[in-house]
Amino acid sequence: MKVVKARIYLLTIPLTLSFSHYLKNHLHSKSIIVELISESGLSGYGEGIARPYVTGETATKSIAYIKNKLLPAIMFKALRVIETDVNPIKSLFFTNQFFPDTHNPAIIAWNAARTAVELALLDLLLGEQKKSLQCIIPAKINHVTYSGVVPLANHKTTAEIARRLRQLNLQYIKIKVGKSNDFKRIASIRDIMGPAVSIRLDANGAFQVKEAIQFIKAVEPYRIDCFEQPVKRGDNLALVKENSSIPIMADESIITCADAQDLITRRACDYFNLRITKCGGLYNTLFIAALAKPAGIKIQLGCLIGETAILSAAGRHVAAHFPEINFVEGSYSSLLLQEDIATKNIVFGIGGIAPALTEPGLGIQVKKDLLLKYAKRVVSIPSGLRL
Ligand SMILES: [Mg+2]
């Protein structure tokens, strides 16, 4: 099988609500979708999301990197059938040969670019074989339970969103923090959700070390299960952990495998937040999860704001494979996007519950007309390729 054509779409879909955290206010999604087309005319789709404040990538740079570095390594080459091993990391290892480790001092890692191409390649190869990603990453549970997320907002909007999440009967909630009204919002959400719901916080690096330690002491009465990225990447997360009664999660601090090794060595956190596009695809995500386990570090499978059904599907497979993952985020689809791009609705239901995916490839069908409807830019390879 050979990939003979490709398209890269920069997709922006309006959000159903303005979603803010400490680093950014999002009004629409911004995904890079890669479509790889085989000789038989079948398409495989992958997605990556470039965030300058996470990996250093911009959408423009990532699209150029995909076009000039990653696709030439894949296109017009004879690709072999995927060989599956009981260890998914071994099954996915072959994807590494396509991803040169090109150093650029401004980029922490080309992880959005890599993820978009890795997922498209897997979707295409599996689609050609009419096999589900489950043949590589088998589901060990038949459903996944997702968390809700409350963005940074004023008190009134916070309460409205919390009530909506309560109506969905979600059992896990994450609250974005980093503003002066944090305590009032946390108290209000705890009151609305009731005592049994698990609540955790995410500051996206809003605090200095000393402030974070004081903040943690102040939120103890609200029974917080985890505090994510209290300080910036590169700040002394280990010192915060040492002085915290609440488990500490690394997010922006854990992007590469080297980050994982460093955090483990320094005993700097209790959790890793692994997000597939942040970590560089399924191979890297599973590789880091395998490093975490023997080190006693627990896992959250997270997501980026505005992920479409493609990254949602990839996340569903990972979450269903690891019943030991403590918290799962993602599959917000039509809850957050005005329109998603797949034929089937991937959003979770009451209780945050969604089934494992079993259909070929990543388990979803992309609607091409919606890709074109929301594409701000399309790059075709070879150029001049008709849409
Ligand atoms: Mg986070």
GROMACS .gro file of C-alpha atoms and ligand atoms in nm:
model
  388
    1MET     CA    1   0.000   0.000   0.000
    2LYS     CA    2   0.123   0.347  -0.085
    3VAL     CA    3   0.007   0.695   0.014
    4VAL     CA    4  -0.025   0.882  -0.314
    5LYS     CA    5  -0.206   1.203  -0.210
    6ALA     CA    6  -0.241   1.408   0.103
    7ARG     CA    7  -0.422   1.715   0.226
    8ILE     CA    8  -0.360   1.929   0.531
    9TYR     CA    9  -0.659   2.128   0.657
   10LEU     CA   10  -0.644   2.408   0.912
   11LEU     CA   11  -0.985   2.379   1.072
   12THR     CA   12  -1.155   2.641   1.286
   13ILE     CA   13  -1.495   2.557   1.431
   14PRO     CA   14  -1.677   2.810   1.654
   15LEU     CA   15  -1.719   2.699   2.017
   16THR     CA   16  -2.056   2.687   2.189
   17LEU     CA   17  -1.913   2.901   2.470
   18SER     CA   18  -1.608   3.118   2.523
   19PHE     CA   19  -1.362   2.888   2.706
   20SER     CA   20  -1.091   3.057   2.915
   21HIS     CA   21  -0.800   2.936   3.120
   22TYR     CA   22  -0.505   3.127   3.264
   23LEU     CA   23  -0.308   3.121   2.937
   24LYS     CA   24  -0.576   3.178   2.673
   25ASN     CA   25  -0.935   3.259   2.589
   26HIS     CA   26  -1.070   3.031   2.315
   27LEU     CA   27  -1.362   3.128   2.091
   28HIS     CA   28  -1.307   2.862   1.824
   29SER     CA   29  -1.114   2.541   1.773
   30LYS     CA   30  -0.792   2.538   1.571
   31SER     CA   31  -0.704   2.187   1.454
   32ILE     CA   32  -0.464   2.062   1.191
   33ILE     CA   33  -0.627   1.772   1.011
   34VAL     CA   34  -0.411   1.548   0.791
   35GLU     CA   35  -0.578   1.334   0.525
   36LEU     CA   36  -0.368   1.060   0.369
   37ILE     CA   37  -0.508   0.894   0.056
   38SER     CA   38  -0.399   0.549  -0.063
   39GLU     CA   39  -0.372   0.409  -0.415
   40SER     CA   40  -0.712   0.245  -0.364
   41GLY     CA   41  -0.866   0.587  -0.292
   42LEU     CA   42  -0.922   0.525   0.080
   43SER     CA   43  -0.860   0.820   0.318
   44GLY     CA   44  -0.714   0.809   0.671
   45TYR     CA   45  -0.749   1.111   0.901
   46GLY     CA   46  -0.537   1.241   1.187
   47GLU     CA   47  -0.551   1.555   1.402
   48GLY     CA   48  -0.300   1.766   1.591
   49ILE     CA   49  -0.343   2.095   1.777
   50ALA     CA   50  -0.049   2.336   1.780
   51ARG     CA   51  -0.026   2.562   2.084
   52PRO     CA   52   0.270   2.803   2.101
   53TYR     CA   53   0.241   2.818   2.483
   54VAL     CA   54   0.251   2.437   2.514
   55THR     CA   55   0.494   2.282   2.261
   56GLY     CA   56   0.614   2.602   2.094
   57GLU     CA   57   0.446   2.505   1.766
   58THR     CA   58   0.220   2.739   1.571
   59ALA     CA   59  -0.033   2.605   1.322
   60THR     CA   60   0.158   2.766   1.033
   61LYS     CA   61   0.492   2.617   1.139
   62SER     CA   62   0.338   2.273   1.202
   63ILE     CA   63   0.166   2.268   0.861
   64ALA     CA   64   0.499   2.357   0.693
   65TYR     CA   65   0.677   2.087   0.896
   66ILE     CA   66   0.418   1.826   0.799
   67LYS     CA   67   0.441   1.924   0.432
   68ASN     CA   68   0.819   1.952   0.408
   69LYS     CA   69   0.948   1.695   0.660
   70LEU     CA   70   0.689   1.437   0.762
   71LEU     CA   71   0.490   1.366   0.445
   72PRO     CA   72   0.800   1.314   0.223
   73ALA     CA   73   0.901   1.034   0.463
   74ILE     CA   74   0.570   0.852   0.407
   75MET     CA   75   0.436   0.927   0.060
   76PHE     CA   76   0.504   0.694  -0.235
   77LYS     CA   77   0.679   0.443  -0.005
   78ALA     CA   78   0.561   0.083   0.016
   79LEU     CA   79   0.396   0.061   0.359
   80ARG     CA   80   0.368  -0.275   0.524
   81VAL     CA   81   0.072  -0.427   0.702
   82ILE     CA   82   0.069  -0.345   1.073
   83GLU     CA   83   0.213  -0.628   1.281
   84THR     CA   84   0.048  -0.647   1.619
   85ASP     CA   85   0.218  -0.742   1.942
   86VAL     CA   86   0.064  -0.793   2.287
   87ASN     CA   87   0.253  -0.477   2.382
   88PRO     CA   88   0.093  -0.180   2.198
   89ILE     CA   89   0.419   0.017   2.223
   90LYS     CA   90   0.593  -0.250   2.011
   91SER     CA   91   0.308  -0.248   1.758
   92LEU     CA   92   0.330   0.131   1.723
   93PHE     CA   93   0.712   0.148   1.713
   94PHE     CA   94   0.721   0.133   1.332
   95THR     CA   95   0.570   0.485   1.316
   96ASN     CA   96   0.895   0.621   1.461
   97GLN     CA   97   1.084   0.563   1.135
   98PHE     CA   98   0.870   0.836   0.975
   99PHE     CA   99   0.939   1.106   1.230
  100PRO     CA  100   1.282   1.270   1.213
  101ASP     CA  101   1.385   1.441   1.535
  102THR     CA  102   1.454   1.782   1.384
  103HIS     CA  103   1.591   2.019   1.641
  104ASN     CA  104   1.461   2.375   1.653
  105PRO     CA  105   1.547   2.584   1.961
  106ALA     CA  106   1.208   2.762   1.946
  107ILE     CA  107   1.011   2.436   1.954
  108ILE     CA  108   0.998   2.201   2.255
  109ALA     CA  109   0.874   1.923   2.024
  110TRP     CA  110   0.691   1.893   1.690
  111ASN     CA  111   0.423   1.698   1.868
  112ALA     CA  112   0.107   1.841   1.706
  113ALA     CA  113   0.256   1.779   1.360
  114ARG     CA  114   0.368   1.430   1.455
  115THR     CA  115   0.030   1.339   1.609
  116ALA     CA  116  -0.170   1.452   1.304
  117VAL     CA  117   0.044   1.236   1.073
  118GLU     CA  118   0.072   0.935   1.307
  119LEU     CA  119  -0.305   0.915   1.357
  120ALA     CA  120  -0.377   0.958   0.984
  121LEU     CA  121  -0.128   0.683   0.899
  122LEU     CA  122  -0.278   0.443   1.153
  123ASP     CA  123  -0.633   0.526   1.043
  124LEU     CA  124  -0.541   0.458   0.680
  125LEU     CA  125  -0.340   0.138   0.737
  126LEU     CA  126  -0.606  -0.006   0.967
  127GLY     CA  127  -0.884   0.107   0.732
  128GLU     CA  128  -0.715  -0.076   0.443
  129GLN     CA  129  -0.708  -0.390   0.660
  130LYS     CA  130  -1.065  -0.326   0.785
  131LYS     CA  131  -0.935  -0.350   1.140
  132SER     CA  132  -1.003  -0.134   1.445
  133LEU     CA  133  -0.728   0.042   1.640
  134GLN     CA  134  -0.834  -0.208   1.906
  135CYS     CA  135  -0.614  -0.468   1.732
  136ILE     CA  136  -0.319  -0.257   1.854
  137ILE     CA  137  -0.463  -0.098   2.168
  138PRO     CA  138  -0.730  -0.342   2.289
  139ALA     CA  139  -1.007  -0.214   2.516
  140LYS     CA  140  -0.993  -0.366   2.864
  141ILE     CA  141  -1.317  -0.197   2.968
  142ASN     CA  142  -1.626  -0.149   2.752
  143HIS     CA  143  -1.689   0.211   2.852
  144VAL     CA  144  -1.495   0.521   2.956
  145THR     CA  145  -1.602   0.774   3.222
  146TYR     CA  146  -1.522   1.138   3.140
  147SER     CA  147  -1.476   1.447   3.357
  148GLY     CA  148  -1.639   1.785   3.303
  149VAL     CA  149  -1.429   2.103   3.297
  150VAL     CA  150  -1.534   2.447   3.426
  151PRO     CA  151  -1.345   2.732   3.252
  152LEU     CA  152  -1.223   3.053   3.416
  153ALA     CA  153  -1.530   3.275   3.429
  154ASN     CA  154  -1.720   3.512   3.653
  155HIS     CA  155  -1.917   3.370   3.941
  156LYS     CA  156  -2.254   3.371   3.759
  157THR     CA  157  -2.125   3.186   3.448
  158THR     CA  158  -1.930   2.943   3.668
  159ALA     CA  159  -2.249   2.852   3.856
  160GLU     CA  160  -2.448   2.813   3.531
  161ILE     CA  161  -2.187   2.575   3.383
  162ALA     CA  162  -2.163   2.379   3.709
  163ARG     CA  163  -2.542   2.332   3.710
  164ARG     CA  164  -2.529   2.201   3.353
  165LEU     CA  165  -2.255   1.953   3.448
  166ARG     CA  166  -2.464   1.851   3.750
  167GLN     CA  167  -2.760   1.782   3.519
  168LEU     CA  168  -2.532   1.550   3.320
  169ASN     CA  169  -2.463   1.371   3.651
  170LEU     CA  170  -2.085   1.392   3.600
  171GLN     CA  171  -1.886   1.239   3.884
  172TYR     CA  172  -1.555   1.413   3.807
  173ILE     CA  173  -1.509   1.788   3.764
  174LYS     CA  174  -1.201   1.999   3.693
  175ILE     CA  175  -1.203   2.371   3.765
  176LYS     CA  176  -0.970   2.615   3.588
  177VAL     CA  177  -0.823   2.856   3.845
  178GLY     CA  178  -0.578   3.150   3.854
  179LYS     CA  179  -0.798   3.455   3.918
  180SER     CA  180  -0.892   3.649   4.230
  181ASN     CA  181  -1.243   3.493   4.245
  182ASP     CA  182  -1.112   3.134   4.269
  183PHE     CA  183  -1.224   3.061   4.628
  184LYS     CA  184  -1.578   3.187   4.571
  185ARG     CA  185  -1.605   2.980   4.251
  186ILE     CA  186  -1.464   2.663   4.408
  187ALA     CA  187  -1.702   2.694   4.706
  188SER     CA  188  -1.998   2.750   4.473
  189ILE     CA  189  -1.909   2.451   4.251
  190ARG     CA  190  -1.862   2.224   4.554
  191ASP     CA  191  -2.201   2.337   4.679
  192ILE     CA  192  -2.373   2.271   4.342
  193MET     CA  193  -2.203   1.936   4.275
  194GLY     CA  194  -2.249   1.798   4.628
  195PRO     CA  195  -2.002   1.617   4.853
  196ALA     CA  196  -1.960   1.295   4.651
  197VAL     CA  197  -1.828   1.444   4.325
  198SER     CA  198  -1.451   1.440   4.273
  199ILE     CA  199  -1.314   1.792   4.218
  200ARG     CA  200  -0.969   1.887   4.095
  201LEU     CA  201  -0.807   2.216   3.999
  202ASP     CA  202  -0.590   2.333   3.707
  203ALA     CA  203  -0.396   2.662   3.724
  204ASN     CA  204  -0.209   2.634   3.389
  205GLY     CA  205   0.099   2.770   3.569
  206ALA     CA  206  -0.071   3.080   3.715
  207PHE     CA  207   0.115   3.086   4.050
  208GLN     CA  208   0.463   3.147   4.185
  209VAL     CA  209   0.589   2.861   4.406
  210LYS     CA  210   0.513   3.041   4.734
  211GLU     CA  211   0.168   3.153   4.617
  212ALA     CA  212   0.085   2.799   4.508
  213ILE     CA  213   0.172   2.656   4.848
  214GLN     CA  214  -0.047   2.918   5.022
  215PHE     CA  215  -0.330   2.856   4.772
  216ILE     CA  216  -0.321   2.481   4.838
  217LYS     CA  217  -0.357   2.537   5.215
  218ALA     CA  218  -0.652   2.769   5.152
  219VAL     CA  219  -0.844   2.520   4.932
  220GLU     CA  220  -0.800   2.219   5.165
  221PRO     CA  221  -1.157   2.254   5.307
  222TYR     CA  222  -1.306   2.192   4.960
  223ARG     CA  223  -1.168   1.835   4.938
  224ILE     CA  224  -0.966   1.873   4.618
  225ASP     CA  225  -0.842   1.545   4.467
  226CYS     CA  226  -0.563   1.689   4.255
  227PHE     CA  227  -0.400   2.022   4.163
  228GLU     CA  228  -0.272   2.044   3.806
  229GLN     CA  229   0.023   2.260   3.697
  230PRO     CA  230   0.016   2.513   3.983
  231VAL     CA  231   0.341   2.676   3.861
  232LYS     CA  232   0.496   2.734   3.516
  233ARG     CA  233   0.695   2.473   3.325
  234GLY     CA  234   1.052   2.500   3.451
  235ASP     CA  235   0.951   2.632   3.797
  236ASN     CA  236   1.010   2.424   4.109
  237LEU     CA  237   0.713   2.187   4.096
  238ALA     CA  238   0.892   1.946   4.334
  239LEU     CA  239   0.898   2.213   4.607
  240VAL     CA  240   0.523   2.268   4.566
  241LYS     CA  241   0.462   1.892   4.591
  242GLU     CA  242   0.680   1.866   4.901
  243ASN     CA  243   0.462   2.128   5.074
  244SER     CA  244   0.124   2.012   4.944
  245SER     CA  245  -0.145   1.805   5.111
  246ILE     CA  246  -0.315   1.774   4.769
  247PRO     CA  247  -0.166   1.546   4.498
  248ILE     CA  248   0.015   1.748   4.230
  249MET     CA  249  -0.024   1.687   3.855
  250ALA     CA  250   0.221   1.793   3.584
  251ASP     CA  251   0.070   1.910   3.253
  252GLU     CA  252   0.265   2.179   3.065
  253SER     CA  253   0.573   2.034   3.242
  254ILE     CA  254   0.531   1.695   3.074
  255ILE     CA  255   0.562   1.713   2.696
  256THR     CA  256   0.849   1.483   2.602
  257CYS     CA  257   0.984   1.148   2.724
  258ALA     CA  258   1.284   1.342   2.865
  259ASP     CA  259   1.040   1.556   3.068
  260ALA     CA  260   0.887   1.238   3.209
  261GLN     CA  261   1.229   1.102   3.313
  262ASP     CA  262   1.322   1.434   3.472
  263LEU     CA  263   0.996   1.464   3.672
  264ILE     CA  264   1.030   1.104   3.791
  265THR     CA  265   1.394   1.157   3.898
  266ARG     CA  266   1.307   1.475   4.089
  267ARG     CA  267   0.989   1.319   4.236
  268ALA     CA  268   0.823   1.641   4.127
  269CYS     CA  269   0.462   1.522   4.086
  270ASP     CA  270   0.204   1.257   4.171
  271TYR     CA  271   0.028   1.259   3.831
  272PHE     CA  272   0.108   1.308   3.464
  273ASN     CA  273  -0.156   1.469   3.245
  274LEU     CA  274  -0.100   1.296   2.912
  275ARG     CA  275  -0.268   1.459   2.613
  276ILE     CA  276  -0.219   1.276   2.285
  277THR     CA  277  -0.147   1.580   2.066
  278LYS     CA  278   0.068   1.744   2.334
  279CYS     CA  279   0.275   1.427   2.382
  280GLY     CA  280   0.326   1.356   2.010
  281GLY     CA  281   0.081   1.078   1.931
  282LEU     CA  282  -0.017   0.734   2.051
  283TYR     CA  283   0.333   0.583   2.057
  284ASN     CA  284   0.478   0.861   2.273
  285THR     CA  285   0.172   0.877   2.500
  286LEU     CA  286   0.184   0.503   2.571
  287PHE     CA  287   0.562   0.517   2.611
  288ILE     CA  288   0.535   0.788   2.880
  289ALA     CA  289   0.249   0.599   3.051
  290ALA     CA  290   0.480   0.295   3.068
  291LEU     CA  291   0.752   0.507   3.235
  292ALA     CA  292   0.501   0.645   3.487
  293LYS     CA  293   0.364   0.315   3.615
  294PRO     CA  294   0.675   0.167   3.782
  295ALA     CA  295   0.758   0.514   3.923
  296GLY     CA  296   0.423   0.517   4.105
  297ILE     CA  297   0.299   0.815   3.903
  298LYS     CA  298  -0.072   0.811   3.825
  299ILE     CA  299  -0.222   0.918   3.492
  300GLN     CA  300  -0.486   1.158   3.370
  301LEU     CA  301  -0.570   1.133   3.002
  302GLY     CA  302  -0.638   1.494   2.909
  303CYS     CA  303  -0.730   1.680   2.593
  304LEU     CA  304  -0.693   2.022   2.429
  305ILE     CA  305  -0.982   2.263   2.393
  306GLY     CA  306  -1.162   2.209   2.063
  307GLU     CA  307  -1.048   1.856   1.980
  308THR     CA  308  -1.271   1.708   1.709
  309ALA     CA  309  -1.397   1.351   1.688
  310ILE     CA  310  -1.056   1.237   1.553
  311LEU     CA  311  -0.853   1.313   1.868
  312SER     CA  312  -1.157   1.221   2.078
  313ALA     CA  313  -1.160   0.876   1.918
  314ALA     CA  314  -0.786   0.826   1.972
  315GLY     CA  315  -0.832   0.926   2.338
  316ARG     CA  316  -1.124   0.686   2.378
  317HIS     CA  317  -0.904   0.395   2.267
  318VAL     CA  318  -0.626   0.487   2.511
  319ALA     CA  319  -0.868   0.537   2.803
  320ALA     CA  320  -1.045   0.206   2.735
  321HIS     CA  321  -0.708   0.028   2.729
  322PHE     CA  322  -0.599   0.161   3.070
  323PRO     CA  323  -0.871   0.102   3.331
  324GLU     CA  324  -0.617   0.227   3.587
  325ILE     CA  325  -0.622   0.582   3.443
  326ASN     CA  326  -0.760   0.796   3.724
  327PHE     CA  327  -0.920   1.083   3.532
  328VAL     CA  328  -1.023   1.114   3.166
  329GLU     CA  329  -1.101   1.434   2.978
  330GLY     CA  330  -1.215   1.482   2.619
  331SER     CA  331  -1.499   1.378   2.384
  332TYR     CA  332  -1.662   1.717   2.448
  333SER     CA  333  -1.744   1.733   2.076
  334SER     CA  334  -2.087   1.897   2.032
  335LEU     CA  335  -2.090   2.016   2.396
  336LEU     CA  336  -1.808   2.254   2.301
  337LEU     CA  337  -1.795   2.259   1.917
  338GLN     CA  338  -2.086   2.411   1.725
  339GLU     CA  339  -2.048   2.117   1.487
  340ASP     CA  340  -1.818   1.813   1.493
  341ILE     CA  341  -1.679   1.651   1.179
  342ALA     CA  342  -1.774   1.285   1.222
  343THR     CA  343  -2.088   1.103   1.112
  344LYS     CA  344  -2.145   0.965   1.460
  345ASN     CA  345  -2.179   1.171   1.774
  346ILE     CA  346  -1.879   1.091   1.992
  347VAL     CA  347  -1.983   1.301   2.292
  348PHE     CA  348  -2.030   1.116   2.623
  349GLY     CA  349  -2.372   1.067   2.780
  350ILE     CA  350  -2.520   1.094   3.129
  351GLY     CA  351  -2.260   1.025   3.397
  352GLY     CA  352  -1.984   1.112   3.147
  353ILE     CA  353  -2.003   0.758   3.009
  354ALA     CA  354  -1.914   0.664   2.649
  355PRO     CA  355  -1.857   0.323   2.484
  356ALA     CA  356  -1.526   0.183   2.356
  357LEU     CA  357  -1.497   0.219   1.976
  358THR     CA  358  -1.485  -0.094   1.760
  359GLU     CA  359  -1.521   0.025   1.399
  360PRO     CA  360  -1.226   0.016   1.152
  361GLY     CA  361  -0.939   0.263   1.183
  362LEU     CA  362  -0.980   0.509   1.469
  363GLY     CA  363  -1.349   0.412   1.484
  364ILE     CA  364  -1.515   0.718   1.333
  365GLN     CA  365  -1.610   0.837   0.982
  366VAL     CA  366  -1.507   1.193   0.891
  367LYS     CA  367  -1.757   1.401   0.691
  368LYS     CA  368  -1.552   1.555   0.412
  369ASP     CA  369  -1.809   1.832   0.346
  370LEU     CA  370  -1.765   1.955   0.705
  371LEU     CA  371  -1.386   1.959   0.668
  372LEU     CA  372  -1.427   2.187   0.369
  373LYS     CA  373  -1.693   2.396   0.545
  374TYR     CA  374  -1.463   2.478   0.838
  375ALA     CA  375  -1.124   2.476   0.662
  376LYS     CA  376  -0.953   2.812   0.678
  377ARG     CA  377  -0.672   2.678   0.465
  378VAL     CA  378  -0.612   2.357   0.265
  379VAL     CA  379  -0.267   2.242   0.149
  380SER     CA  380  -0.278   1.970  -0.118
  381ILE     CA  381   0.009   1.737  -0.201
  382PRO     CA  382   0.080   1.712  -0.489
  383SER     CA  383  -0.017   2.077  -0.523
  384GLY     CA  384  -0.314   2.147  -0.747
  385LEU     CA  385  -0.491   1.832  -0.627
  386ARG     CA  386  -0.868   1.872  -0.671
  387LEU     CA  387  -1.071   1.885  -0.351
  388MG      MG  388  -0.386   2.147   3.221
   0.00000   0.00000   0.00000
